[in-house]
Coordinates of N, CA and C in Angstrom, one line a residue:
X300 N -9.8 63.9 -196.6 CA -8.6 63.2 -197.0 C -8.0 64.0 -198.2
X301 N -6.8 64.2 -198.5 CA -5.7 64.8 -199.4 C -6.1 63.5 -200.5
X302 N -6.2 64.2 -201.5 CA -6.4 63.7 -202.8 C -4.4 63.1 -203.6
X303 N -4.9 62.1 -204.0 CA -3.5 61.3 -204.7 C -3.0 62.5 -205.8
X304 N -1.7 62.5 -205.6 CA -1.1 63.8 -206.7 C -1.1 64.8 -206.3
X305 N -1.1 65.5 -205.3 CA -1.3 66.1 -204.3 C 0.0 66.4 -203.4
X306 N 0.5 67.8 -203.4 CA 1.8 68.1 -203.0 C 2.0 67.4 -201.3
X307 N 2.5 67.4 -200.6 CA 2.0 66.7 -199.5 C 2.5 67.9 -198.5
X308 N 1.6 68.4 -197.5 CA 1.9 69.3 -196.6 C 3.0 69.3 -196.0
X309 N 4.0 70.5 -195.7 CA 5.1 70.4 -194.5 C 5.1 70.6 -193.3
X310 N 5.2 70.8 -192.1 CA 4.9 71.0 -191.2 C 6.3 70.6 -189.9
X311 N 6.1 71.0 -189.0 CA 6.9 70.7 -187.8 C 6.2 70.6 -186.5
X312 N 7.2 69.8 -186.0 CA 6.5 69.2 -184.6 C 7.7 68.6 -184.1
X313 N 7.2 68.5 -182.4 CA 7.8 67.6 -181.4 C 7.4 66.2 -181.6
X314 N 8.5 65.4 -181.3 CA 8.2 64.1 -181.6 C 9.0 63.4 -180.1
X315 N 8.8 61.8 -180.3 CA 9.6 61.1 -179.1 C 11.3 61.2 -179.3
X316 N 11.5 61.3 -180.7 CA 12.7 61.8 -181.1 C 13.8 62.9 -181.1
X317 N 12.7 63.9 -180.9 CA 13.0 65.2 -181.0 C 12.3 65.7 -182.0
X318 N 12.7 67.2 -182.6 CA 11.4 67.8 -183.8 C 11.7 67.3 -184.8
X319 N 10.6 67.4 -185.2 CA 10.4 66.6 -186.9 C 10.2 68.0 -187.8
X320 N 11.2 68.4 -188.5 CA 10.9 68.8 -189.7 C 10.5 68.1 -191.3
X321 N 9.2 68.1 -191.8 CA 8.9 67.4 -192.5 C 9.7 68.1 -193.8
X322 N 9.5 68.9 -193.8 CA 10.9 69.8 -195.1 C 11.8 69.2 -195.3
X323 N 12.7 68.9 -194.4 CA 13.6 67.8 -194.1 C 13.9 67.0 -195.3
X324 N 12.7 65.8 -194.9 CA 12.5 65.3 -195.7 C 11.8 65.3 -197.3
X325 N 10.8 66.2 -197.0 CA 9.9 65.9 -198.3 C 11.2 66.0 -199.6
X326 N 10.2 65.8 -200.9 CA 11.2 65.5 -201.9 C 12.6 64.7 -201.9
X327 N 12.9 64.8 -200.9 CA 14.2 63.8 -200.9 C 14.6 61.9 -200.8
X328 N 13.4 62.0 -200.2 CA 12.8 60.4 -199.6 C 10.9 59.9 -198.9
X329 N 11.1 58.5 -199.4 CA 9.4 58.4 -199.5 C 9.3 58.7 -197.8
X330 N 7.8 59.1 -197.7 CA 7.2 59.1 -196.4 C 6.1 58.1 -195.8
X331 N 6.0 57.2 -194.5 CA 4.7 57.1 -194.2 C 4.1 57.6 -193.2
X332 N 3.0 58.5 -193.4 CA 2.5 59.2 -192.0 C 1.5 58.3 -191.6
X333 N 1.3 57.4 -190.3 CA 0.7 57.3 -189.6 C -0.1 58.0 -188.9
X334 N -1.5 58.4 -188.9 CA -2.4 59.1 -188.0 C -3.0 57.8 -187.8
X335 N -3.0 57.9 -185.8 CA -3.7 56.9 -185.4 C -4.1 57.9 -184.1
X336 N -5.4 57.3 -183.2 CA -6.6 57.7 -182.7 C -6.0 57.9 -181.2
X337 N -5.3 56.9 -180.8 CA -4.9 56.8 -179.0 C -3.7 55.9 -178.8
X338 N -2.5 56.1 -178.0 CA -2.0 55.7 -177.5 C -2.3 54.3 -176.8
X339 N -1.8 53.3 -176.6 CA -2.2 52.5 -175.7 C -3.6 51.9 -176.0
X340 N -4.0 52.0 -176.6 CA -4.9 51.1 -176.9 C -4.8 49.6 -178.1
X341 N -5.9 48.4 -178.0 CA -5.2 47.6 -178.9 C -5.1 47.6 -180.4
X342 N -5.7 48.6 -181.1 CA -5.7 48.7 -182.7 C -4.5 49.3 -182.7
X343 N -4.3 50.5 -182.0 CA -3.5 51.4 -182.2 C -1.8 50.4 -182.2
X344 N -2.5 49.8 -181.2 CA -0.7 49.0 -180.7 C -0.3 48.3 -181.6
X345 N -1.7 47.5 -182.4 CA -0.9 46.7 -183.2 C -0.1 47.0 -184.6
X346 N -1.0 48.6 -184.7 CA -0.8 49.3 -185.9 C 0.7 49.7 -185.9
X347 N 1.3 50.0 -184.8 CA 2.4 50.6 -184.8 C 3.4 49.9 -184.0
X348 N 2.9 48.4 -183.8 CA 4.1 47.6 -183.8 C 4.4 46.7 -185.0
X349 N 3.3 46.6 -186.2 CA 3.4 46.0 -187.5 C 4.9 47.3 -188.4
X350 N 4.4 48.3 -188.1 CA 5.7 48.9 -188.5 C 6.7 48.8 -188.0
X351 N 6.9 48.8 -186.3 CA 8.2 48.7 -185.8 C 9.0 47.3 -186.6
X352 N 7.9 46.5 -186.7 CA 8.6 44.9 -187.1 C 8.4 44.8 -188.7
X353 N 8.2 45.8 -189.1 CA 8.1 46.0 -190.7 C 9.6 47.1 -190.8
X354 N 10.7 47.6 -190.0 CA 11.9 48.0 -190.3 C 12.4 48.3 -191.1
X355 N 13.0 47.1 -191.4 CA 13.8 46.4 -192.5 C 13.2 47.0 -193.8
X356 N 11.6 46.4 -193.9 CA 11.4 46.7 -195.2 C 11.2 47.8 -195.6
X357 N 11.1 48.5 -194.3 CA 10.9 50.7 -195.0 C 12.1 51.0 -195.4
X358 N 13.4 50.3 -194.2 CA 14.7 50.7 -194.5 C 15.0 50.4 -196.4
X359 N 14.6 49.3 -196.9 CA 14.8 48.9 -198.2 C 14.6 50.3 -199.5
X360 N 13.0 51.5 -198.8 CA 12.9 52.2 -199.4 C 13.5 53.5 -198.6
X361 N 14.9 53.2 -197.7 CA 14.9 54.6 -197.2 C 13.7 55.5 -196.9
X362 N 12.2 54.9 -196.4 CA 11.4 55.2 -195.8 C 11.5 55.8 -194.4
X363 N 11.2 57.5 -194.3 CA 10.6 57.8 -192.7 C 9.1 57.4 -192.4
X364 N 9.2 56.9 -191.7 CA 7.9 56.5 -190.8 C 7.9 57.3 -189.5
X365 N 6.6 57.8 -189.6 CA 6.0 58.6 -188.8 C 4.7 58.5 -188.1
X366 N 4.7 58.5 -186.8 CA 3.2 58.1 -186.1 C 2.4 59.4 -185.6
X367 N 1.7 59.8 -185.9 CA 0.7 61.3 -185.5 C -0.3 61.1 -184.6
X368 N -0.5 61.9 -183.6 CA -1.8 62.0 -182.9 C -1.9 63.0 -181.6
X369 N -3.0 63.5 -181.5 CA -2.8 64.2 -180.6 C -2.3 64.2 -179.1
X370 N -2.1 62.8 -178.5 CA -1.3 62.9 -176.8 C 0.0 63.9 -176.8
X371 N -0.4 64.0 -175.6 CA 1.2 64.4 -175.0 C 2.4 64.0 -175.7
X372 N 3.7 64.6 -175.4 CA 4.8 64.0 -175.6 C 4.8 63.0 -174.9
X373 N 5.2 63.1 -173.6 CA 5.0 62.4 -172.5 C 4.1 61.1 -172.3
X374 N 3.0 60.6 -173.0 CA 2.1 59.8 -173.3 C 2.8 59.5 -174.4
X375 N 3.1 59.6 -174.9 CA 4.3 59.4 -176.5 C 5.7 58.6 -176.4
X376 N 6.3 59.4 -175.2 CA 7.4 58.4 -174.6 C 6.9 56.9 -174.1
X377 N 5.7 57.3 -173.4 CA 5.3 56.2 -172.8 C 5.2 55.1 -173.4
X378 N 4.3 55.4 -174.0 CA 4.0 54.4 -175.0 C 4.9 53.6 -176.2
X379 N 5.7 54.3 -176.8 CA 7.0 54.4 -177.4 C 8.0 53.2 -176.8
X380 N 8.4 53.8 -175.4 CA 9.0 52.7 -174.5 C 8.8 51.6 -174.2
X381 N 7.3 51.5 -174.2 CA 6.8 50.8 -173.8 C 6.7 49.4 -174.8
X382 N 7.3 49.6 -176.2 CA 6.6 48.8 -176.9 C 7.9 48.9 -178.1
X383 N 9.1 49.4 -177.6 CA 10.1 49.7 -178.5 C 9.9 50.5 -179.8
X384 N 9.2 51.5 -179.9 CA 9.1 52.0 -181.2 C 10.6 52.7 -181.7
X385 N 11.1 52.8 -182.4 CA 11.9 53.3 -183.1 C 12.3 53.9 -184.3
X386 N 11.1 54.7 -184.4 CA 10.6 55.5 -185.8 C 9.6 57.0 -184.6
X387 N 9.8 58.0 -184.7 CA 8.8 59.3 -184.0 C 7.4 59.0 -184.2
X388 N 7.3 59.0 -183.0 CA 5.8 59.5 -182.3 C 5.9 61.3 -182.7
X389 N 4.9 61.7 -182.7 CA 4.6 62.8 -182.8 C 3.4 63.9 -182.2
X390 N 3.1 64.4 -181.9 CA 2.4 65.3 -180.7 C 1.7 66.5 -181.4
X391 N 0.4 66.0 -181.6 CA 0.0 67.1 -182.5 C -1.4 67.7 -181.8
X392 N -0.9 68.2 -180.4 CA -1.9 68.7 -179.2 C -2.8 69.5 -179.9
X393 N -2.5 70.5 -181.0 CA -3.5 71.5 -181.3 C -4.1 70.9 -182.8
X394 N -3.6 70.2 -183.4 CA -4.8 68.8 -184.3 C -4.2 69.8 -185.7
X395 N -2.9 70.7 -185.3 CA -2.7 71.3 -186.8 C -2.1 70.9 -187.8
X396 N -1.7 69.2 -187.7 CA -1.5 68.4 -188.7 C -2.4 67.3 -189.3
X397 N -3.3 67.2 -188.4 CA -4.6 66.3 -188.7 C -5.2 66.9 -189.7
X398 N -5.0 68.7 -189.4 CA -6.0 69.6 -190.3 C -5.4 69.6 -192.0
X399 N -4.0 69.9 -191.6 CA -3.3 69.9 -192.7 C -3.7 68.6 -193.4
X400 N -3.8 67.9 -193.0 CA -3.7 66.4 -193.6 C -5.4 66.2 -194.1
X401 N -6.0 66.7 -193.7 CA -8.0 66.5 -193.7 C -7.9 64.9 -193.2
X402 N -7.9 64.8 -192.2 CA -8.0 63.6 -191.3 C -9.3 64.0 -190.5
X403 N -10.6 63.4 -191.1 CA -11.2 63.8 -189.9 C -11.2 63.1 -188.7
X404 N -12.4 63.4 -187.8 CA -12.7 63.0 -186.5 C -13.4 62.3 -186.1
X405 N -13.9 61.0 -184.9 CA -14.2 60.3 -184.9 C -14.7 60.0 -183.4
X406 N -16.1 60.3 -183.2 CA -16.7 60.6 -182.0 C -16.1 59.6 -180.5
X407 N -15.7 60.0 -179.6 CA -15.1 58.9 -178.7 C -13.0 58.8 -178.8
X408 N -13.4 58.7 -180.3 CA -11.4 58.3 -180.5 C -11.0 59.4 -180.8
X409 N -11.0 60.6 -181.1 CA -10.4 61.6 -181.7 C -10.3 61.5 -183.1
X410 N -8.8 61.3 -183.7 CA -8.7 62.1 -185.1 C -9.3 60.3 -185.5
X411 N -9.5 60.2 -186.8 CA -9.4 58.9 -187.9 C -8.4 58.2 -187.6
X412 N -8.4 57.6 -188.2 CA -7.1 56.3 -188.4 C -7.1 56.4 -189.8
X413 N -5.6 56.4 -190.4 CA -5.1 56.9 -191.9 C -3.8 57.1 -192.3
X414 N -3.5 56.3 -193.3 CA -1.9 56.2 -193.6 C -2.3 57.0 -195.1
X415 N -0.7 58.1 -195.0 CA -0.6 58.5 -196.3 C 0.7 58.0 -196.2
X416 N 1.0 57.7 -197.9 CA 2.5 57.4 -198.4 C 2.7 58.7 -199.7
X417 N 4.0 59.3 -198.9 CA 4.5 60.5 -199.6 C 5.6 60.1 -200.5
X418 N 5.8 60.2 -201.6 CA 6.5 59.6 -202.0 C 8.0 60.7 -202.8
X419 N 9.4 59.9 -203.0 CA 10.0 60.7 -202.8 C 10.5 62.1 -203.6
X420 N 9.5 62.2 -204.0 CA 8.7 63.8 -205.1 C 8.3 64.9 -203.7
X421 N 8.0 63.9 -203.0 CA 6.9 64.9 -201.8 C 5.8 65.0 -202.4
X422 N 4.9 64.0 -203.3 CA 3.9 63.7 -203.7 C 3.2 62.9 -202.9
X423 N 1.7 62.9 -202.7 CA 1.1 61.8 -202.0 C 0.7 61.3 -203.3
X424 N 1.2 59.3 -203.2 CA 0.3 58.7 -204.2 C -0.4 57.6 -203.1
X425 N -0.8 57.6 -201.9 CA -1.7 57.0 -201.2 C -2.2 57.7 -199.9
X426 N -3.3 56.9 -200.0 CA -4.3 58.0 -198.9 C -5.5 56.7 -198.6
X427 N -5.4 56.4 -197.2 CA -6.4 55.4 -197.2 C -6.5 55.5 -195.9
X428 N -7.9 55.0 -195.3 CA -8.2 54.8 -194.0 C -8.3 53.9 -193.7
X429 N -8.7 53.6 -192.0 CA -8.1 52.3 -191.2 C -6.8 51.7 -190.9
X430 N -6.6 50.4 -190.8 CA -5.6 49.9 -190.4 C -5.0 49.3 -191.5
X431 N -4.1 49.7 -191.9 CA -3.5 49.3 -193.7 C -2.0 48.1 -193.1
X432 N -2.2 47.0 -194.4 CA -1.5 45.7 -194.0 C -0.2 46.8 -194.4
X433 N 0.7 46.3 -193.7 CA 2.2 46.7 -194.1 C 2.4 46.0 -195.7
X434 N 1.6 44.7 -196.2 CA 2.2 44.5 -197.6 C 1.1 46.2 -198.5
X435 N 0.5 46.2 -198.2 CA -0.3 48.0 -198.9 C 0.1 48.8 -198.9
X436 N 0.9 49.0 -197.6 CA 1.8 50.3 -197.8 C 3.2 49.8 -198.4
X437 N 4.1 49.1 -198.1 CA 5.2 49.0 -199.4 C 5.0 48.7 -200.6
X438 N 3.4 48.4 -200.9 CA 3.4 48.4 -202.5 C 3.0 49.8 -202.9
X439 N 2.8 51.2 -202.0 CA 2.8 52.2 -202.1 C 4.3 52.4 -202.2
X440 N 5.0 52.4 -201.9 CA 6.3 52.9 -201.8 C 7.2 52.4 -203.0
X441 N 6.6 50.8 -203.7 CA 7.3 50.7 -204.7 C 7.3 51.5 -206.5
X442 N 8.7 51.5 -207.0 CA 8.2 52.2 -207.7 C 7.6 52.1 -209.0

């Protein structure tokens, strides 16, 4: 895990959106990266429907929300569609943002489960594992 105060890595990637340049954004506006383990499954689902239906309140911090893991694009659309996401999936087939991030691994599931909040410095001031309530991560984001 990336230590709090901590520049927060850039990187690019394909997403369900199209590509994500994290440059983009860093420094300009807060971030939440979502690393979650599998598609389609039920932790994962609920984790990244509590943000779909948490919107509003990211919109409040001009928050990008971001979901990471290694599936396919394709398994990414799926799922996505499947469940109305409206914020990028992301496709990190060769795990070189998991790495970037020190997310480790998790026998069976793949990467951890782990929300960082980047904040709009392009600082990480949170870093936590598991399934984090959406009130944890906007009190990450406030200022």
């Amino acid at each position: 895990m990336l230590s709090l105060g901590q520049p927060a890595p850039s990187f690019e990637a394909n997403s369900t959106l199209g590509p994500v340049r994290l440059s983009e954004s860093l420094g300009k506006r807060p971030i939440v990266l979502i690393f979650y383990p599998k598609d389609e499954t039920p932790i994962c689902t609920k984790q990244l429907c509590a943000a779909r239906d948490s919107k509003s309140q990211y919109a409040k911090f001009n928050a990008l929300v971001l979901g990471v893991n290694p599936g396919t694009l394709e398994e990414h659309h799926q799922f996505s569609k499947k469940y109305a996401y409206d914020f990028p999936l992301i496709s990190d087939q060769d795990e070189r943002i998991r790495e970037l991030y020190d997310v480790g691994k998790v026998l069976f599931l793949g990467q951890q489960r782990m929300v960082y909040v980047i904040d709009q410095q392009g600082t990480i001031v949170y870093a936590k594992k598991g399934n984090r309530s959406t009130k944890e991560i906007l009190a990450a984001l406030a200022p």
